[in-house]
mmCIF file with all atom_site columns, C-alpha atoms in Angstrom:
data_model
loop_
_atom_site.group_PDB
_atom_site.id
_atom_site.type_symbol
_atom_site.label_atom_id
_atom_site.label_alt_id
_atom_site.label_comp_id
_atom_site.label_asym_id
_atom_site.label_entity_id
_atom_site.label_seq_id
_atom_site.pdbx_PDB_ins_code
_atom_site.Cartn_x
_atom_site.Cartn_y
_atom_site.Cartn_z
_atom_site.occupancy
_atom_site.B_iso_or_equiv
_atom_site.pdbx_formal_charge
_atom_site.auth_seq_id
_atom_site.auth_comp_id
_atom_site.auth_asym_id
_atom_site.auth_atom_id
_atom_site.pdbx_PDB_model_num
ATOM 1   C CA . MET A 1 1   ? 33.372 30.292  28.745 1.00 0.00 ? 1   MET A CA 1
ATOM 2   C CA . LYS A 1 2   ? 33.730 31.194  32.452 1.00 0.00 ? 2   LYS A CA 1
ATOM 3   C CA . ILE A 1 3   ? 37.065 32.800  31.637 1.00 0.00 ? 3   ILE A CA 1
ATOM 4   C CA . ILE A 1 4   ? 35.690 34.753  28.744 1.00 0.00 ? 4   ILE A CA 1
ATOM 5   C CA . THR A 1 5   ? 32.801 36.119  30.963 1.00 0.00 ? 5   THR A CA 1
ATOM 6   C CA . GLN A 1 6   ? 35.306 37.128  33.584 1.00 0.00 ? 6   GLN A CA 1
ATOM 7   C CA . ILE A 1 7   ? 37.617 38.882  31.174 1.00 0.00 ? 7   ILE A CA 1
ATOM 8   C CA . LEU A 1 8   ? 34.655 40.688  29.638 1.00 0.00 ? 8   LEU A CA 1
ATOM 9   C CA . LEU A 1 9   ? 33.427 41.790  33.095 1.00 0.00 ? 9   LEU A CA 1
ATOM 10  C CA . ILE A 1 10  ? 37.024 43.078  33.895 1.00 0.00 ? 10  ILE A CA 1
ATOM 11  C CA . VAL A 1 11  ? 37.158 44.980  30.686 1.00 0.00 ? 11  VAL A CA 1
ATOM 12  C CA . CYS A 1 12  ? 33.783 46.606  31.199 1.00 0.00 ? 12  CYS A CA 1
ATOM 13  C CA . LEU A 1 13  ? 34.647 47.605  34.744 1.00 0.00 ? 13  LEU A CA 1
ATOM 14  C CA . GLY A 1 14  ? 37.881 49.008  33.559 1.00 0.00 ? 14  GLY A CA 1
ATOM 15  C CA . ILE A 1 15  ? 36.015 51.152  30.858 1.00 0.00 ? 15  ILE A CA 1
ATOM 16  C CA . GLY A 1 16  ? 33.470 52.248  33.555 1.00 0.00 ? 16  GLY A CA 1
ATOM 17  C CA . ILE A 1 17  ? 36.306 53.322  35.826 1.00 0.00 ? 17  ILE A CA 1
ATOM 18  C CA . ILE A 1 18  ? 38.030 55.225  33.165 1.00 0.00 ? 18  ILE A CA 1
ATOM 19  C CA . SER A 1 19  ? 34.762 56.860  32.042 1.00 0.00 ? 19  SER A CA 1
ATOM 20  C CA . LEU A 1 20  ? 34.056 58.006  35.538 1.00 0.00 ? 20  LEU A CA 1
ATOM 21  C CA . ALA A 1 21  ? 37.653 59.452  35.852 1.00 0.00 ? 21  ALA A CA 1
ATOM 22  C CA . VAL A 1 22  ? 37.345 61.521  32.592 1.00 0.00 ? 22  VAL A CA 1
ATOM 23  C CA . TYR A 1 23  ? 33.760 62.536  33.252 1.00 0.00 ? 23  TYR A CA 1
ATOM 24  C CA . GLU A 1 24  ? 33.787 66.107  34.377 1.00 0.00 ? 24  GLU A CA 1
ATOM 25  C CA . HIS A 1 25  ? 32.294 66.895  37.695 1.00 0.00 ? 25  HIS A CA 1
ATOM 26  C CA . LYS A 1 26  ? 30.682 69.993  36.244 1.00 0.00 ? 26  LYS A CA 1
ATOM 27  C CA . ARG A 1 27  ? 28.240 67.713  34.326 1.00 0.00 ? 27  ARG A CA 1
ATOM 28  C CA . ILE A 1 28  ? 27.094 65.847  37.344 1.00 0.00 ? 28  ILE A CA 1
ATOM 29  C CA . PRO A 1 29  ? 23.493 66.790  38.124 1.00 0.00 ? 29  PRO A CA 1
ATOM 30  C CA . GLY A 1 30  ? 22.704 68.547  41.301 1.00 0.00 ? 30  GLY A CA 1
ATOM 31  C CA . GLN A 1 31  ? 25.387 71.308  41.024 1.00 0.00 ? 31  GLN A CA 1
ATOM 32  C CA . ASP A 1 32  ? 24.519 74.606  42.563 1.00 0.00 ? 32  ASP A CA 1
ATOM 33  C CA . TYR A 1 33  ? 24.800 77.884  40.563 1.00 0.00 ? 33  TYR A CA 1
ATOM 34  C CA . ASP A 1 34  ? 24.239 81.580  41.321 1.00 0.00 ? 34  ASP A CA 1
ATOM 35  C CA . VAL A 1 35  ? 22.686 83.766  38.730 1.00 0.00 ? 35  VAL A CA 1
ATOM 36  C CA . ARG A 1 36  ? 22.746 87.493  38.788 1.00 0.00 ? 36  ARG A CA 1
ATOM 37  C CA . VAL A 1 37  ? 21.328 90.175  36.386 1.00 0.00 ? 37  VAL A CA 1
ATOM 38  C CA . ILE A 1 38  ? 22.544 93.755  36.987 1.00 0.00 ? 38  ILE A CA 1
ATOM 39  C CA . ASN A 1 39  ? 21.106 96.949  35.604 1.00 0.00 ? 39  ASN A CA 1
ATOM 40  C CA . GLY A 1 40  ? 24.115 98.454  34.002 1.00 0.00 ? 40  GLY A CA 1
ATOM 41  C CA . PHE A 1 41  ? 22.494 101.335 32.332 1.00 0.00 ? 41  PHE A CA 1
ATOM 42  C CA . THR A 1 42  ? 24.249 104.578 32.995 1.00 0.00 ? 42  THR A CA 1
ATOM 43  C CA . ASN A 1 43  ? 21.336 107.107 32.759 1.00 0.00 ? 43  ASN A CA 1
ATOM 44  C CA . ASN A 1 44  ? 17.899 105.558 33.263 1.00 0.00 ? 44  ASN A CA 1
ATOM 45  C CA . SER A 1 45  ? 16.995 106.739 36.683 1.00 0.00 ? 45  SER A CA 1
ATOM 46  C CA . SER A 1 46  ? 13.530 107.649 35.633 1.00 0.00 ? 46  SER A CA 1
ATOM 47  C CA . LEU A 1 47  ? 12.715 104.550 33.809 1.00 0.00 ? 47  LEU A CA 1
ATOM 48  C CA . PRO A 1 48  ? 13.613 101.072 35.514 1.00 0.00 ? 48  PRO A CA 1
ATOM 49  C CA . LEU A 1 49  ? 14.732 97.884  33.823 1.00 0.00 ? 49  LEU A CA 1
ATOM 50  C CA . VAL A 1 50  ? 11.949 95.463  34.253 1.00 0.00 ? 50  VAL A CA 1
ATOM 51  C CA . ILE A 1 51  ? 12.897 91.748  34.353 1.00 0.00 ? 51  ILE A CA 1
ATOM 52  C CA . TRP A 1 52  ? 10.666 88.344  34.754 1.00 0.00 ? 52  TRP A CA 1
ATOM 53  C CA . CYS A 1 53  ? 12.398 85.090  34.976 1.00 0.00 ? 53  CYS A CA 1
ATOM 54  C CA . SER A 1 54  ? 11.019 81.520  35.117 1.00 0.00 ? 54  SER A CA 1
ATOM 55  C CA . SER A 1 55  ? 11.869 77.931  34.731 1.00 0.00 ? 55  SER A CA 1
ATOM 56  C CA . ASN A 1 56  ? 9.683  75.088  33.924 1.00 0.00 ? 56  ASN A CA 1
ATOM 57  C CA . GLY A 1 57  ? 6.750  76.583  35.713 1.00 0.00 ? 57  GLY A CA 1
ATOM 58  C CA . ARG A 1 58  ? 8.797  77.992  38.659 1.00 0.00 ? 58  ARG A CA 1
ATOM 59  C CA . GLN A 1 59  ? 8.238  81.816  38.444 1.00 0.00 ? 59  GLN A CA 1
ATOM 60  C CA . LEU A 1 60  ? 10.713 83.955  40.014 1.00 0.00 ? 60  LEU A CA 1
ATOM 61  C CA . GLY A 1 61  ? 8.436  87.048  39.643 1.00 0.00 ? 61  GLY A CA 1
ATOM 62  C CA . ALA A 1 62  ? 9.016  90.372  38.191 1.00 0.00 ? 62  ALA A CA 1
ATOM 63  C CA . ARG A 1 63  ? 11.576 93.022  39.392 1.00 0.00 ? 63  ARG A CA 1
ATOM 64  C CA . ALA A 1 64  ? 11.948 96.790  38.516 1.00 0.00 ? 64  ALA A CA 1
ATOM 65  C CA . LEU A 1 65  ? 15.641 97.471  38.712 1.00 0.00 ? 65  LEU A CA 1
ATOM 66  C CA . GLN A 1 66  ? 16.992 100.903 38.973 1.00 0.00 ? 66  GLN A CA 1
ATOM 67  C CA . GLU A 1 67  ? 20.612 101.813 37.934 1.00 0.00 ? 67  GLU A CA 1
ATOM 68  C CA . GLY A 1 68  ? 23.123 99.460  39.677 1.00 0.00 ? 68  GLY A CA 1
ATOM 69  C CA . ASP A 1 69  ? 20.163 97.260  41.105 1.00 0.00 ? 69  ASP A CA 1
ATOM 70  C CA . ASP A 1 70  ? 20.330 93.533  40.698 1.00 0.00 ? 70  ASP A CA 1
ATOM 71  C CA . PHE A 1 71  ? 18.143 90.521  40.659 1.00 0.00 ? 71  PHE A CA 1
ATOM 72  C CA . SER A 1 72  ? 19.795 87.320  41.750 1.00 0.00 ? 72  SER A CA 1
ATOM 73  C CA . TRP A 1 73  ? 18.895 83.695  42.589 1.00 0.00 ? 73  TRP A CA 1
ATOM 74  C CA . SER A 1 74  ? 20.385 80.249  43.117 1.00 0.00 ? 74  SER A CA 1
ATOM 75  C CA . LEU A 1 75  ? 19.537 77.109  41.363 1.00 0.00 ? 75  LEU A CA 1
ATOM 76  C CA . ARG A 1 76  ? 20.435 73.537  41.235 1.00 0.00 ? 76  ARG A CA 1
ATOM 77  C CA . THR A 1 77  ? 20.898 71.561  38.046 1.00 0.00 ? 77  THR A CA 1
ATOM 78  C CA . ASN A 1 78  ? 18.500 68.571  37.446 1.00 0.00 ? 78  ASN A CA 1
ATOM 79  C CA . PHE A 1 79  ? 19.284 64.884  36.631 1.00 0.00 ? 79  PHE A CA 1
ATOM 80  C CA . TRP A 1 80  ? 18.348 65.343  32.880 1.00 0.00 ? 80  TRP A CA 1
ATOM 81  C CA . GLY A 1 81  ? 20.638 68.253  32.282 1.00 0.00 ? 81  GLY A CA 1
ATOM 82  C CA . ASP A 1 82  ? 17.977 70.543  30.808 1.00 0.00 ? 82  ASP A CA 1
ATOM 83  C CA . THR A 1 83  ? 17.861 73.130  33.712 1.00 0.00 ? 83  THR A CA 1
ATOM 84  C CA . HIS A 1 84  ? 17.265 76.653  32.289 1.00 0.00 ? 84  HIS A CA 1
ATOM 85  C CA . PHE A 1 85  ? 15.932 79.976  33.253 1.00 0.00 ? 85  PHE A CA 1
ATOM 86  C CA . LEU A 1 86  ? 14.418 82.055  30.577 1.00 0.00 ? 86  LEU A CA 1
ATOM 87  C CA . CYS A 1 87  ? 13.940 85.767  31.369 1.00 0.00 ? 87  CYS A CA 1
ATOM 88  C CA . THR A 1 88  ? 12.147 88.708  29.653 1.00 0.00 ? 88  THR A CA 1
ATOM 89  C CA . VAL A 1 89  ? 13.850 92.079  29.941 1.00 0.00 ? 89  VAL A CA 1
ATOM 90  C CA . LYS A 1 90  ? 11.938 95.280  29.206 1.00 0.00 ? 90  LYS A CA 1
ATOM 91  C CA . TRP A 1 91  ? 13.239 98.958  29.122 1.00 0.00 ? 91  TRP A CA 1
ATOM 92  C CA . ASP A 1 92  ? 11.149 101.623 27.554 1.00 0.00 ? 92  ASP A CA 1
ATOM 93  C CA . GLU A 1 93  ? 10.085 100.187 24.143 1.00 0.00 ? 93  GLU A CA 1
ATOM 94  C CA . ARG A 1 94  ? 12.762 97.566  24.041 1.00 0.00 ? 94  ARG A CA 1
ATOM 95  C CA . ARG A 1 95  ? 12.119 93.932  25.016 1.00 0.00 ? 95  ARG A CA 1
ATOM 96  C CA . ARG A 1 96  ? 14.349 90.883  24.896 1.00 0.00 ? 96  ARG A CA 1
ATOM 97  C CA . LEU A 1 97  ? 13.914 87.233  25.820 1.00 0.00 ? 97  LEU A CA 1
ATOM 98  C CA . PHE A 1 98  ? 17.023 85.593  26.941 1.00 0.00 ? 98  PHE A CA 1
ATOM 99  C CA . TYR A 1 99  ? 18.367 82.558  28.775 1.00 0.00 ? 99  TYR A CA 1
ATOM 100 C CA . ALA A 1 100 ? 19.992 83.710  32.080 1.00 0.00 ? 100 ALA A CA 1
ATOM 101 C CA . PHE A 1 101 ? 21.048 80.177  32.611 1.00 0.00 ? 101 PHE A CA 1
ATOM 102 C CA . LYS A 1 102 ? 20.914 77.126  30.229 1.00 0.00 ? 102 LYS A CA 1
ATOM 103 C CA . VAL A 1 103 ? 22.893 73.869  31.260 1.00 0.00 ? 103 VAL A CA 1
ATOM 104 C CA . PRO A 1 104 ? 24.550 73.127  27.827 1.00 0.00 ? 104 PRO A CA 1
ATOM 105 C CA . ARG A 1 105 ? 25.877 76.583  27.558 1.00 0.00 ? 105 ARG A CA 1
ATOM 106 C CA . ASP A 1 106 ? 26.562 77.639  31.113 1.00 0.00 ? 106 ASP A CA 1
ATOM 107 C CA . ILE A 1 107 ? 28.058 74.663  32.982 1.00 0.00 ? 107 ILE A CA 1
ATOM 108 C CA . TYR A 1 108 ? 31.343 75.339  31.188 1.00 0.00 ? 108 TYR A CA 1
ATOM 109 C CA . ARG A 1 109 ? 31.499 79.077  31.274 1.00 0.00 ? 109 ARG A CA 1
ATOM 110 C CA . CYS A 1 110 ? 30.262 79.851  34.732 1.00 0.00 ? 110 CYS A CA 1
ATOM 111 C CA . SER A 1 111 ? 33.588 78.932  36.161 1.00 0.00 ? 111 SER A CA 1
ATOM 112 C CA . LEU A 1 112 ? 34.726 76.779  38.971 1.00 0.00 ? 112 LEU A CA 1
ATOM 113 C CA . PHE A 1 113 ? 32.665 79.077  41.379 1.00 0.00 ? 113 PHE A CA 1
ATOM 114 C CA . ARG A 1 114 ? 29.460 78.419  39.353 1.00 0.00 ? 114 ARG A CA 1
ATOM 115 C CA . LYS A 1 115 ? 28.710 82.069  39.069 1.00 0.00 ? 115 LYS A CA 1
ATOM 116 C CA . CYS A 1 116 ? 26.703 83.471  36.076 1.00 0.00 ? 116 CYS A CA 1
ATOM 117 C CA . SER A 1 117 ? 26.330 87.177  35.950 1.00 0.00 ? 117 SER A CA 1
ATOM 118 C CA . TRP A 1 118 ? 24.634 89.395  33.292 1.00 0.00 ? 118 TRP A CA 1
ATOM 119 C CA . LEU A 1 119 ? 25.190 93.124  32.936 1.00 0.00 ? 119 LEU A CA 1
ATOM 120 C CA . VAL A 1 120 ? 22.379 94.791  30.889 1.00 0.00 ? 120 VAL A CA 1
ATOM 121 C CA . ARG A 1 121 ? 23.480 98.048  29.205 1.00 0.00 ? 121 ARG A CA 1
ATOM 122 C CA . GLU A 1 122 ? 22.090 100.353 26.518 1.00 0.00 ? 122 GLU A CA 1
ATOM 123 C CA . ASP A 1 123 ? 23.923 98.438  23.845 1.00 0.00 ? 123 ASP A CA 1
ATOM 124 C CA . GLY A 1 124 ? 23.250 94.864  24.897 1.00 0.00 ? 124 GLY A CA 1
ATOM 125 C CA . PHE A 1 125 ? 23.792 92.090  27.305 1.00 0.00 ? 125 PHE A CA 1
ATOM 126 C CA . TYR A 1 126 ? 27.278 91.282  28.757 1.00 0.00 ? 126 TYR A CA 1
ATOM 127 C CA . PHE A 1 127 ? 28.128 87.990  30.544 1.00 0.00 ? 127 PHE A CA 1
ATOM 128 C CA . SER A 1 128 ? 30.853 87.440  33.298 1.00 0.00 ? 128 SER A CA 1
ATOM 129 C CA . ASN A 1 129 ? 31.722 84.593  35.652 1.00 0.00 ? 129 ASN A CA 1
ATOM 130 C CA . ASP A 1 130 ? 33.843 86.781  37.942 1.00 0.00 ? 130 ASP A CA 1
ATOM 131 C CA . GLU A 1 131 ? 32.132 90.179  37.573 1.00 0.00 ? 131 GLU A CA 1
ATOM 132 C CA . ILE A 1 132 ? 35.422 91.700  36.574 1.00 0.00 ? 132 ILE A CA 1
ATOM 133 C CA . ASN A 1 133 ? 35.658 90.739  32.988 1.00 0.00 ? 133 ASN A CA 1
ATOM 134 C CA . TRP A 1 134 ? 32.582 91.231  30.947 1.00 0.00 ? 134 TRP A CA 1
ATOM 135 C CA . LYS A 1 135 ? 32.073 90.070  27.396 1.00 0.00 ? 135 LYS A CA 1
ATOM 136 C CA . LYS A 1 136 ? 29.154 91.168  25.242 1.00 0.00 ? 136 LYS A CA 1
ATOM 137 C CA . ASP A 1 137 ? 26.946 88.247  24.464 1.00 0.00 ? 137 ASP A CA 1
ATOM 138 C CA . PHE A 1 138 ? 24.374 89.818  22.356 1.00 0.00 ? 138 PHE A CA 1
ATOM 139 C CA . SER A 1 139 ? 22.544 93.137  21.565 1.00 0.00 ? 139 SER A CA 1
ATOM 140 C CA . TRP A 1 140 ? 18.939 94.304  21.967 1.00 0.00 ? 140 TRP A CA 1
ATOM 141 C CA . LEU A 1 141 ? 16.851 93.261  19.030 1.00 0.00 ? 141 LEU A CA 1
#
C-alpha cells in the first residue's frame, strides 16, 4: 500500500510539473497591459470623439478627443481572469459600447508587449498590438 501511494504521488507530481511547463505565462494573473484608444477621424476638428471607460466600478472618467488625441491607461489582470474595461464612445449621433480590454479575448492578441491599441475611425474600430498593423474589428452600429 505504501508503494502504491508513493507511485501515485510521483505520478501526480509529474502531471503537475508538466502542467506548469505547458501553462502559458500570459494566462497567469497579475500581468500588466497598456490600453490606448486613438481618435483616428480625418476631419472632425469641430466635434470631438467622447469616450468613457470603466471596469467593475473603477471609473476612468470621460475624455473629449480631438483628431489624433488618445486616451490611455494601464491595468493588471486579476486572479479570476475576468478583467475587462467597457467603454462608451460617442461622436455626433453615433454611440457605441465596446470592450477596450477583455481577458479571454486580449491576453492572446495583445502580443508579447501586452499592448492593446484601438483606432476609432469614421467607418469603425480598428485593433493593433503594435500600432503599425491595424485590423478592423467592428463597425459603428
